Structure formats: C-alpha cells, structure tokens
C-alpha cells in the first residue's frame, strides 16, 4: 500500500493536534481540580452537582437569616435581663417604703427612685438593634413602639412578632404588647381593690384555696359598724353588669382574719368604717410594667396618706411588681428557649450544607492522584508524537539524495 508523503504529514499533524488537545484538557482539569467542567462532560454528575450547589446556597441564605434572629434574640434577652434587674430594685424600694418609721419625705424620695427606674424601663422597652429596628416593636411600628403620654405609656406597635425568612420559624422581634403591657392584674386569678374606704383598713392580695370552686365573679365587700360591732357583707355580682348573683354572705369582722368565698380567700386588716367597701374582680391580662410603677409612685407621693393607705400602696405595689416581673421573666425564658432552638437550627443547617458540599465534590471534583498520572502519560505521549512528527518531516527525496 502506497502512502503519500503529504498524507503522512497530515496524519502526523492531526495526531499531534489531538495529543496537544488532550494534554491541554488534562492540564485545565488539573489546574481547576474539577472533573466536570461542562455539563456535556458528564450530564448526570453535572445535574447532581447543580442540585448540591442549590442546596448549599439555600443553607447559606438560611444561615444568614438564623444569624439575624440570633442577634435580635441575644439583644432582647440582654434587654429583658436589664429590665428584670430594675424591677427587682424597684421591689426593694417598695419593701423599704412599707417601713412604718419612714416619713412622708422619705417615701417621696423612694417614689423618685421608682420614677427613675420607670424611665429606664421605658428606654429599655424602646431599645434598638444595630440596624435601627426596635426589639419590642412586634410586627412593626412607625417609630418608638412605646410612647409616654399624660395617661401613661401607650404601645403603638402591632402585636405579634416578625419572623426571619428561613426554613424554620424564628423571630426577629419580640411582642412588646405581650411583654410589657399584658401582665395579669392582682394575683393572676383575682384582683383585690380598696374602692371606697374612709377608715383605717386595707386588703391583701388574696389567694386561691380551691381552684375547682372559683367562679370568676365580682365580689363587693361592705362593712357595717353598729353599736361598736363591725360586720361585713360579701355580695357576688356579675363582673360585666354588676347584677347580684345569689345571696350575700355576712359575718363578724376580725382584723386580719381570712374571708373565704367560692374557693378564694383574702384578709382585710385594720379598722374599717361604716360603709367602707372593698372589691374583688377577676384578673385580666391588662397590667403594664409602667402602670404598676405609676400606681406605686402616685401612692408614695401622697404626703397626706394615713398609715393604712401607705400599707395598701406598698401591698398593691409589691403585688403588681411581682406580676409584671413574672411576665418579664417568662418572656426572657421564652427568648432563651428560642436561642437554644437557634443553636439547633444552626447545627442542622451546617450539617445540610456540609452534606451538599460533599455531594457536589463527589460529583464534579477530580481525583488528583489519578489526574496527575493521566497528565504525565499524556505528556509522554505528546513528546513521542513530537519526535515522530520530526522524523516524518525529514522524510523527503531531496534529503535522501543528499
């Protein structure tokens, strides 16, 4: 079979170009560390790598959202810790105000302390995160969510909480309405009130003796004094309309003795006057942190208060501060639980991201040991082709005759 010189040249050049192309491709893959550079290299592996990349990106975005929630909840937990500390200090001031040896001026000094605590609490309630968002704005507010008005502090935000854009429902704010404005009045079941008292008597916070018998009614306690004998009458009423419900119970009054009705009991102490009235109402979730302090401040600033009124002020103040303190501690615990849940979510996202990265690596990454060996083999083959081409190029009649 005759092979023309031109054909031999062409075959050698084609072989050289093919080897050079293979060597260049091997060099590119070795440099990039990728086995699959184009979808055409391995369509199945390319699709698998693309799915893994999408999973990684979703996990990365979710991690950023989770970190945003973590920052907000950390700041909120710190703010609630500061608020709890201030309320505990306010409670100590109220305990001191109950000292019978204190003068009106000293009680007014304690009222000034309570006012400072109250102002600091308002500042905490309007605390922001680093991005200018209010921690306790709930679902949003045009400005500061808590506004100080002549009638007391008002919440201008929207109840609820904003959640971050993540696969998990994680909050970016705390419900300010629930946290600061919705503690239970009284002892959480009912509230005792000193409504119309001209004598020297006061009422405690009461207690539940039998939860199964609690009726959720209003009770009006009226005193009668005749011939030096004091008696009381307790009339149950509908809490909404004030309509009497059943008959009243009566009994002789003894200072400090418990009065019991429908699974609840309370103590009235001191010397009530004829016609003095106390009231027991069902507890409602309407007591704010600021209202609790405002009531105590107003009572302590009354320079003409008689000892019974001072006792009532401190008794009610301690009861109310304990109620709002319990609410803040409960919310703080919930925020702490959220931070723990965020840690769990972060761990799961990290695991998902790592698994996706491993899957992508398995689909498209290069086996470096094998790739180096292949590159060296192709380089050797390319060198051999170059030598062959050099030999073929010298194959001519003129060189032979020479």
Tab-separated table of C-alpha atoms in Angstrom:
chain	number	residue	atom	x	y	z
A	1	UNK	CA	0.000	0.000	0.000
A	2	UNK	CA	1.466	3.330	-1.050
A	3	UNK	CA	1.265	6.221	1.417
A	4	UNK	CA	1.899	9.653	0.010
A	5	UNK	CA	4.270	11.956	1.836
A	6	UNK	CA	1.543	14.617	2.153
A	7	UNK	CA	-0.777	12.059	3.753
A	8	UNK	CA	1.893	11.082	6.241
A	9	UNK	CA	2.442	14.739	7.071
A	10	UNK	CA	-1.278	15.296	7.538
A	11	UNK	CA	-1.676	12.204	9.743
A	12	UNK	CA	1.261	13.277	11.895
A	13	UNK	CA	-0.089	16.817	12.296
A	14	UNK	CA	-3.571	15.534	13.146
A	15	UNK	CA	-2.150	13.163	15.738
A	16	UNK	CA	-0.050	15.971	17.176
A	17	UNK	CA	-3.068	18.261	17.445
A	18	UNK	CA	-5.195	15.565	19.104
A	19	UNK	CA	-2.479	14.826	21.642
A	20	UNK	CA	-1.985	18.538	22.310
A	21	UNK	CA	-5.737	18.985	22.827
A	22	UNK	CA	-5.861	16.059	25.283
A	23	UNK	CA	-2.852	17.422	27.139
A	24	UNK	CA	-4.353	20.907	27.348
A	25	UNK	CA	-7.682	19.492	28.589
A	26	UNK	CA	-5.879	17.433	31.239
A	27	UNK	CA	-3.897	20.494	32.289
A	28	UNK	CA	-7.081	22.610	32.620
A	29	UNK	CA	-8.791	19.947	34.749
A	30	UNK	CA	-5.683	19.525	36.871
A	31	UNK	CA	-5.466	23.277	37.406
A	32	UNK	CA	-9.165	23.681	38.241
A	33	UNK	CA	-9.402	20.498	40.278
A	34	UNK	CA	-12.699	19.685	38.538
A	35	UNK	CA	-13.548	16.531	36.650
A	36	UNK	CA	-16.753	18.032	35.235
A	37	UNK	CA	-16.167	21.433	33.675
A	38	UNK	CA	-19.159	21.418	31.327
A	39	UNK	CA	-22.496	19.666	31.518
A	40	UNK	CA	-21.521	17.735	28.396
A	41	UNK	CA	-18.584	16.163	30.243
A	42	UNK	CA	-20.980	14.126	32.431
A	43	UNK	CA	-24.658	15.206	32.318
A	44	UNK	CA	-25.653	13.062	35.320
A	45	UNK	CA	-22.816	14.294	37.502
A	46	UNK	CA	-23.397	17.890	36.379
A	47	UNK	CA	-27.061	17.716	37.394
A	48	UNK	CA	-26.135	16.174	40.724
A	49	UNK	CA	-23.560	18.917	41.343
A	50	UNK	CA	-26.093	21.611	40.430
A	51	UNK	CA	-28.636	20.252	42.891
A	52	UNK	CA	-25.966	20.125	45.596
A	53	UNK	CA	-24.951	23.721	44.821
A	54	UNK	CA	-28.571	24.882	45.114
A	55	UNK	CA	-28.875	23.136	48.475
A	56	UNK	CA	-25.667	24.784	49.661
A	57	UNK	CA	-26.888	28.235	48.613
A	58	UNK	CA	-30.236	27.743	50.361
A	59	UNK	CA	-28.456	26.659	53.527
A	60	UNK	CA	-26.170	29.710	53.318
A	61	UNK	CA	-29.137	32.077	52.971
A	62	UNK	CA	-30.921	30.357	55.850
A	63	UNK	CA	-27.790	30.649	57.980
A	64	UNK	CA	-27.738	34.410	57.407
A	65	UNK	CA	-31.400	34.632	58.447
A	66	UNK	CA	-30.757	32.475	61.504
A	67	UNK	CA	-27.816	34.666	62.480
A	68	UNK	CA	-30.068	37.726	62.184
A	69	UNK	CA	-32.573	36.091	64.539
A	70	UNK	CA	-29.785	35.117	66.927
A	71	UNK	CA	-28.541	38.721	67.076
A	72	UNK	CA	-32.034	40.088	67.760
A	73	UNK	CA	-32.838	37.483	70.403
A	74	UNK	CA	-29.487	37.960	72.120
A	75	UNK	CA	-30.112	41.699	72.355
A	76	UNK	CA	-33.693	41.123	73.527
A	77	UNK	CA	-32.558	38.675	76.204
A	78	UNK	CA	-29.995	41.209	77.415
A	79	UNK	CA	-32.633	43.962	77.481
A	80	UNK	CA	-35.038	41.777	79.452
A	81	UNK	CA	-32.256	40.938	81.884
A	82	UNK	CA	-31.694	44.665	82.449
A	83	UNK	CA	-35.436	45.185	82.946
A	84	UNK	CA	-35.671	42.344	85.454
A	85	UNK	CA	-32.797	43.869	87.417
A	86	UNK	CA	-34.539	47.263	87.518
A	87	UNK	CA	-37.830	45.747	88.651
A	88	UNK	CA	-36.093	43.840	91.411
A	89	UNK	CA	-34.534	47.122	92.549
A	90	UNK	CA	-37.979	48.749	92.400
A	91	UNK	CA	-39.356	45.935	94.529
A	92	UNK	CA	-36.695	46.573	97.150
A	93	UNK	CA	-37.701	50.239	97.206
A	94	UNK	CA	-41.342	49.263	97.757
A	95	UNK	CA	-40.380	46.954	100.591
A	96	UNK	CA	-38.470	49.831	102.183
A	97	UNK	CA	-41.477	52.128	101.707
A	98	UNK	CA	-43.507	49.792	103.913
A	99	UNK	CA	-41.331	50.661	106.880
A	100	UNK	CA	-43.647	52.353	109.371
A	101	UNK	CA	-40.882	54.613	110.653
A	102	UNK	CA	-40.390	56.313	107.270
A	103	UNK	CA	-41.556	59.906	106.950
A	104	UNK	CA	-43.542	61.286	104.025
A	105	UNK	CA	-40.366	62.931	102.701
A	106	UNK	CA	-38.504	59.627	102.762
A	107	UNK	CA	-41.344	57.908	100.921
A	108	UNK	CA	-41.281	60.663	98.320
A	109	UNK	CA	-37.565	60.019	97.917
A	110	UNK	CA	-38.359	56.373	97.246
A	111	UNK	CA	-41.019	57.498	94.773
A	112	UNK	CA	-38.317	59.461	92.957
A	113	UNK	CA	-36.210	56.302	92.763
A	114	UNK	CA	-39.172	54.415	91.328
A	115	UNK	CA	-39.631	57.185	88.767
A	116	UNK	CA	-36.027	56.773	87.636
A	117	UNK	CA	-36.490	53.027	87.359
A	118	UNK	CA	-39.643	53.600	85.361
A	119	UNK	CA	-37.876	55.961	82.930
A	120	UNK	CA	-35.043	53.465	82.453
A	121	UNK	CA	-37.559	50.691	81.772
A	122	UNK	CA	-39.209	52.844	79.101
A	123	UNK	CA	-35.814	53.334	77.478
A	124	UNK	CA	-35.229	49.565	77.535
A	125	UNK	CA	-38.662	48.903	76.021
A	126	UNK	CA	-37.679	51.194	73.117
A	127	UNK	CA	-34.224	49.655	72.679
A	128	UNK	CA	-32.991	49.077	69.116
A	129	UNK	CA	-30.742	46.563	67.463
A	130	UNK	CA	-27.709	47.598	65.453
A	131	UNK	CA	-29.776	48.076	62.295
A	132	UNK	CA	-32.191	50.619	63.795
A	133	UNK	CA	-35.042	48.165	64.361
A	134	UNK	CA	-36.918	48.177	67.662
A	135	UNK	CA	-36.549	44.911	69.562
A	136	UNK	CA	-40.045	45.080	71.090
A	137	UNK	CA	-41.962	46.574	68.151
A	138	UNK	CA	-43.822	43.309	67.496
A	139	UNK	CA	-44.847	43.269	63.848
A	140	UNK	CA	-43.718	46.838	63.306
A	141	UNK	CA	-44.058	50.434	64.426
A	142	UNK	CA	-43.680	53.777	62.670
A	143	UNK	CA	-41.353	54.966	65.421
A	144	UNK	CA	-40.616	54.075	69.005
A	145	UNK	CA	-43.236	51.441	69.971
A	146	UNK	CA	-43.763	52.814	73.498
A	147	UNK	CA	-44.891	56.412	73.876
A	148	UNK	CA	-45.079	58.273	77.182
A	149	UNK	CA	-48.399	60.145	77.368
A	150	UNK	CA	-50.162	62.013	80.202
A	151	UNK	CA	-52.407	58.989	80.624
A	152	UNK	CA	-49.481	56.572	80.856
A	153	UNK	CA	-47.285	54.650	78.452
A	154	UNK	CA	-49.018	53.528	75.247
A	155	UNK	CA	-47.916	50.774	72.868
A	156	UNK	CA	-48.048	51.986	69.258
A	157	UNK	CA	-46.660	48.892	67.576
A	158	UNK	CA	-48.501	45.859	66.254
A	159	UNK	CA	-48.828	42.800	68.454
A	160	UNK	CA	-47.027	39.640	67.444
A	161	UNK	CA	-43.513	39.133	66.132
A	162	UNK	CA	-41.711	39.327	62.792
A	163	UNK	CA	-40.083	36.098	61.626
A	164	UNK	CA	-36.942	35.794	59.545
A	165	UNK	CA	-37.029	34.334	56.043
A	166	UNK	CA	-35.786	30.879	56.912
A	167	UNK	CA	-36.944	27.324	56.643
A	168	UNK	CA	-37.504	27.483	60.396
A	169	UNK	CA	-39.925	29.930	62.029
A	170	UNK	CA	-37.543	32.101	64.039
A	171	UNK	CA	-38.439	35.543	65.423
A	172	UNK	CA	-36.592	38.752	64.630
A	173	UNK	CA	-38.565	40.813	67.165
A	174	UNK	CA	-40.389	40.270	70.459
A	175	UNK	CA	-44.070	41.008	71.027
A	176	UNK	CA	-43.887	44.237	73.032
A	177	UNK	CA	-47.610	44.272	73.803
A	178	UNK	CA	-47.442	40.861	75.436
A	179	UNK	CA	-44.120	41.515	77.158
A	180	UNK	CA	-44.640	44.937	78.693
A	181	UNK	CA	-48.379	45.619	78.671
A	182	UNK	CA	-50.234	42.365	79.387
A	183	UNK	CA	-49.369	41.044	82.827
A	184	UNK	CA	-52.212	39.657	84.901
A	185	UNK	CA	-53.862	42.024	87.357
A	186	UNK	CA	-53.993	41.027	91.009
A	187	UNK	CA	-52.603	37.632	91.893
A	188	UNK	CA	-53.318	36.196	88.460
A	189	UNK	CA	-56.757	34.810	89.381
A	190	UNK	CA	-58.455	37.771	91.000
A	191	UNK	CA	-57.618	41.330	91.991
A	192	UNK	CA	-58.424	42.928	95.329
A	193	UNK	CA	-59.225	46.643	95.403
A	194	UNK	CA	-59.696	49.268	98.113
A	195	UNK	CA	-62.541	51.163	96.458
A	196	UNK	CA	-64.347	53.378	98.977
A	197	UNK	CA	-62.649	53.442	102.342
A	198	UNK	CA	-62.746	56.230	104.904
A	199	UNK	CA	-61.464	54.142	107.782
A	200	UNK	CA	-58.040	52.722	108.506
A	201	UNK	CA	-58.329	49.365	106.762
A	202	UNK	CA	-56.523	47.615	103.925
A	203	UNK	CA	-56.798	44.363	101.970
A	204	UNK	CA	-54.126	41.889	100.931
A	205	UNK	CA	-53.688	40.240	97.522
A	206	UNK	CA	-55.677	37.151	98.453
A	207	UNK	CA	-55.164	33.555	97.436
A	208	UNK	CA	-56.950	30.613	95.845
A	209	UNK	CA	-57.929	27.897	98.308
A	210	UNK	CA	-59.859	25.599	95.935
A	211	UNK	CA	-59.403	26.149	92.164
A	212	UNK	CA	-62.415	23.933	91.401
A	213	UNK	CA	-64.771	26.336	93.177
A	214	UNK	CA	-63.538	29.588	91.637
A	215	UNK	CA	-66.467	31.255	89.857
A	216	UNK	CA	-64.802	34.258	88.201
A	217	UNK	CA	-67.352	36.655	89.731
A	218	UNK	CA	-67.047	40.115	91.184
A	219	UNK	CA	-67.427	40.394	94.957
A	220	UNK	CA	-68.328	43.590	96.803
A	221	UNK	CA	-67.312	43.585	100.460
A	222	UNK	CA	-69.216	46.158	102.505
A	223	UNK	CA	-68.718	46.913	106.194
A	224	UNK	CA	-71.309	47.957	108.749
A	225	UNK	CA	-70.477	49.364	112.176
A	226	UNK	CA	-73.285	49.471	114.711
A	227	UNK	CA	-73.012	49.735	118.485
A	228	UNK	CA	-69.278	49.187	118.264
A	229	UNK	CA	-69.688	45.879	116.395
A	230	UNK	CA	-68.248	45.591	112.888
A	231	UNK	CA	-69.687	43.125	110.393
A	232	UNK	CA	-69.075	42.514	106.722
A	233	UNK	CA	-71.227	41.501	103.801
A	234	UNK	CA	-69.883	39.869	100.628
A	235	UNK	CA	-72.191	40.173	97.614
A	236	UNK	CA	-71.303	38.152	94.468
A	237	UNK	CA	-72.045	40.021	91.241
A	238	UNK	CA	-71.737	39.518	87.516
A	239	UNK	CA	-68.375	41.118	86.600
A	240	UNK	CA	-69.777	42.717	83.452
A	241	UNK	CA	-73.137	44.077	84.553
A	242	UNK	CA	-72.780	44.207	88.317
A	243	UNK	CA	-76.030	42.262	88.725
A	244	UNK	CA	-76.179	40.341	92.034
A	245	UNK	CA	-75.626	36.602	91.672
A	246	UNK	CA	-77.163	34.705	94.593
A	247	UNK	CA	-77.324	35.929	98.131
A	248	UNK	CA	-74.708	37.737	100.149
A	249	UNK	CA	-72.726	36.143	102.918
A	250	UNK	CA	-72.209	38.018	106.169
A	251	UNK	CA	-70.119	37.598	109.254
A	252	UNK	CA	-68.448	39.371	112.129
A	253	UNK	CA	-65.243	41.177	111.263
A	254	UNK	CA	-61.937	40.357	112.888
A	255	UNK	CA	-58.885	42.281	111.754
A	256	UNK	CA	-56.547	40.038	109.753
A	257	UNK	CA	-58.943	37.078	109.715
A	258	UNK	CA	-59.479	35.388	106.347
A	259	UNK	CA	-62.755	35.904	104.497
A	260	UNK	CA	-63.484	32.941	102.218
A	261	UNK	CA	-66.000	32.514	99.393
A	262	UNK	CA	-66.160	30.365	96.252
A	263	UNK	CA	-62.683	28.867	96.587
A	264	UNK	CA	-60.880	32.153	97.255
A	265	UNK	CA	-59.903	33.943	100.445
A	266	UNK	CA	-58.489	37.330	101.374
A	267	UNK	CA	-57.584	39.218	104.507
A	268	UNK	CA	-58.780	42.672	105.466
A	269	UNK	CA	-56.904	44.298	108.319
A	270	UNK	CA	-57.218	47.485	110.305
A	271	UNK	CA	-60.303	49.346	111.419
A	272	UNK	CA	-62.898	49.802	108.650
A	273	UNK	CA	-65.531	52.495	109.000
A	274	UNK	CA	-69.232	52.092	108.421
A	275	UNK	CA	-69.910	51.874	104.680
A	276	UNK	CA	-66.310	51.106	103.696
A	277	UNK	CA	-66.154	48.962	100.592
A	278	UNK	CA	-63.594	46.650	99.040
A	279	UNK	CA	-63.932	44.849	95.730
A	280	UNK	CA	-62.650	41.594	94.258
A	281	UNK	CA	-62.551	41.347	90.455
A	282	UNK	CA	-61.457	38.567	88.066
A	283	UNK	CA	-57.869	39.006	86.937
A	284	UNK	CA	-57.316	40.393	83.445
A	285	UNK	CA	-54.160	40.463	81.272
A	286	UNK	CA	-54.056	44.261	81.167
A	287	UNK	CA	-51.419	45.362	83.680
A	288	UNK	CA	-48.397	47.099	82.165
A	289	UNK	CA	-44.976	47.431	83.717
A	290	UNK	CA	-45.323	51.193	83.643
A	291	UNK	CA	-48.823	51.247	85.150
A	292	UNK	CA	-47.636	49.084	88.050
A	293	UNK	CA	-44.900	51.601	88.852
A	294	UNK	CA	-47.102	54.646	88.178
A	295	UNK	CA	-49.621	53.467	90.776
A	296	UNK	CA	-46.918	52.930	93.386
A	297	UNK	CA	-45.283	56.279	92.610
A	298	UNK	CA	-48.578	58.140	92.947
A	299	UNK	CA	-49.310	56.458	96.280
A	300	UNK	CA	-45.884	57.187	97.740
A	301	UNK	CA	-46.002	60.819	96.640
A	302	UNK	CA	-49.181	61.410	98.634
A	303	UNK	CA	-47.827	63.315	101.595
A	304	UNK	CA	-51.185	63.169	103.405
A	305	UNK	CA	-51.569	59.399	103.263
A	306	UNK	CA	-52.560	57.717	106.512
A	307	UNK	CA	-50.695	54.558	107.586
A	308	UNK	CA	-53.439	52.288	106.215
A	309	UNK	CA	-53.134	53.934	102.800
A	310	UNK	CA	-49.361	53.521	102.874
A	311	UNK	CA	-49.761	49.829	103.685
A	312	UNK	CA	-52.274	49.448	100.855
A	313	UNK	CA	-49.939	51.247	98.436
A	314	UNK	CA	-46.984	49.026	99.257
A	315	UNK	CA	-49.115	45.860	99.311
A	316	UNK	CA	-50.629	46.612	95.912
A	317	UNK	CA	-47.287	47.818	94.572
A	318	UNK	CA	-45.476	44.634	95.551
A	319	UNK	CA	-48.280	42.523	94.121
A	320	UNK	CA	-48.238	44.421	90.811
A	321	UNK	CA	-44.434	44.471	90.526
A	322	UNK	CA	-44.351	40.726	91.191
A	323	UNK	CA	-46.906	40.218	88.430
A	324	UNK	CA	-45.045	42.230	85.772
A	325	UNK	CA	-41.726	40.804	86.969
A	326	UNK	CA	-43.091	37.313	86.469
A	327	UNK	CA	-44.210	38.222	82.954
A	328	UNK	CA	-40.791	39.627	82.002
A	329	UNK	CA	-39.047	36.572	83.423
A	330	UNK	CA	-41.404	34.313	81.482
A	331	UNK	CA	-40.685	36.160	78.226
A	332	UNK	CA	-36.975	36.101	78.976
A	333	UNK	CA	-37.154	32.334	79.424
A	334	UNK	CA	-39.003	32.035	76.114
A	335	UNK	CA	-36.305	34.094	74.395
A	336	UNK	CA	-33.683	31.834	75.957
A	337	UNK	CA	-35.527	28.795	74.583
A	338	UNK	CA	-35.508	30.465	71.174
A	339	UNK	CA	-31.742	30.952	71.382
A	340	UNK	CA	-31.360	27.260	72.197
A	341	UNK	CA	-33.563	26.391	69.233
A	342	UNK	CA	-31.456	28.673	67.023
A	343	UNK	CA	-28.369	26.692	68.025
A	344	UNK	CA	-30.121	23.508	66.955
A	345	UNK	CA	-31.214	25.035	63.649
A	346	UNK	CA	-27.678	26.295	63.027
A	347	UNK	CA	-26.281	22.804	63.612
A	348	UNK	CA	-28.816	21.265	61.225
A	349	UNK	CA	-28.077	23.852	58.526
A	350	UNK	CA	-24.342	23.281	58.922
A	351	UNK	CA	-24.883	19.535	58.524
A	352	UNK	CA	-27.054	20.040	55.432
A	353	UNK	CA	-24.512	22.423	53.923
A	354	UNK	CA	-21.622	20.049	54.604
A	355	UNK	CA	-23.513	17.083	53.119
A	356	UNK	CA	-24.339	19.114	49.993
A	357	UNK	CA	-20.726	20.222	49.603
A	358	UNK	CA	-19.528	16.625	49.919
A	359	UNK	CA	-22.116	15.500	47.380
A	360	UNK	CA	-21.037	18.215	44.960
A	361	UNK	CA	-17.390	17.338	45.457
A	362	UNK	CA	-18.078	13.670	44.775
A	363	UNK	CA	-19.964	14.586	41.614
A	364	UNK	CA	-17.509	17.003	39.977
A	365	UNK	CA	-14.169	17.051	41.767
A	366	UNK	CA	-11.079	15.457	40.302
A	367	UNK	CA	-9.104	12.560	41.722
A	368	UNK	CA	-5.789	14.408	41.896
A	369	UNK	CA	-3.585	11.287	42.070
A	370	UNK	CA	-5.231	9.759	39.019
A	371	UNK	CA	-5.278	13.116	37.235
A	372	UNK	CA	-1.528	13.659	37.751
A	373	UNK	CA	-0.800	10.161	36.465
A	374	UNK	CA	-3.010	10.743	33.387
A	375	UNK	CA	-1.368	14.103	32.754
A	376	UNK	CA	2.110	12.590	32.864
A	377	UNK	CA	1.063	9.798	30.492
A	378	UNK	CA	-0.414	12.293	28.047
A	379	UNK	CA	2.674	14.455	28.278
A	380	UNK	CA	4.831	11.429	27.481
A	381	UNK	CA	2.584	10.578	24.543
A	382	UNK	CA	2.748	14.149	23.300
A	383	UNK	CA	6.543	14.100	23.442
A	384	UNK	CA	6.557	10.852	21.435
A	385	UNK	CA	4.284	12.367	18.799
A	386	UNK	CA	6.548	15.398	18.522
A	387	UNK	CA	9.522	13.150	17.870
A	388	UNK	CA	7.546	11.120	15.339
A	389	UNK	CA	6.467	14.281	13.568
A	390	UNK	CA	10.050	15.457	13.433
A	391	UNK	CA	11.073	12.169	11.808
A	392	UNK	CA	8.252	12.245	9.285
A	393	UNK	CA	9.011	15.853	8.391
A	394	UNK	CA	12.560	14.867	7.313
A	395	UNK	CA	11.231	12.118	5.027
A	396	UNK	CA	11.768	13.630	1.505
A	397	UNK	CA	13.539	12.573	-1.737
A	398	UNK	CA	15.835	15.563	-1.617
A	399	UNK	CA	17.033	14.721	1.867
A	400	UNK	CA	17.548	11.089	0.761
A	401	UNK	CA	19.604	12.100	-2.318
A	402	UNK	CA	21.586	14.484	-0.218
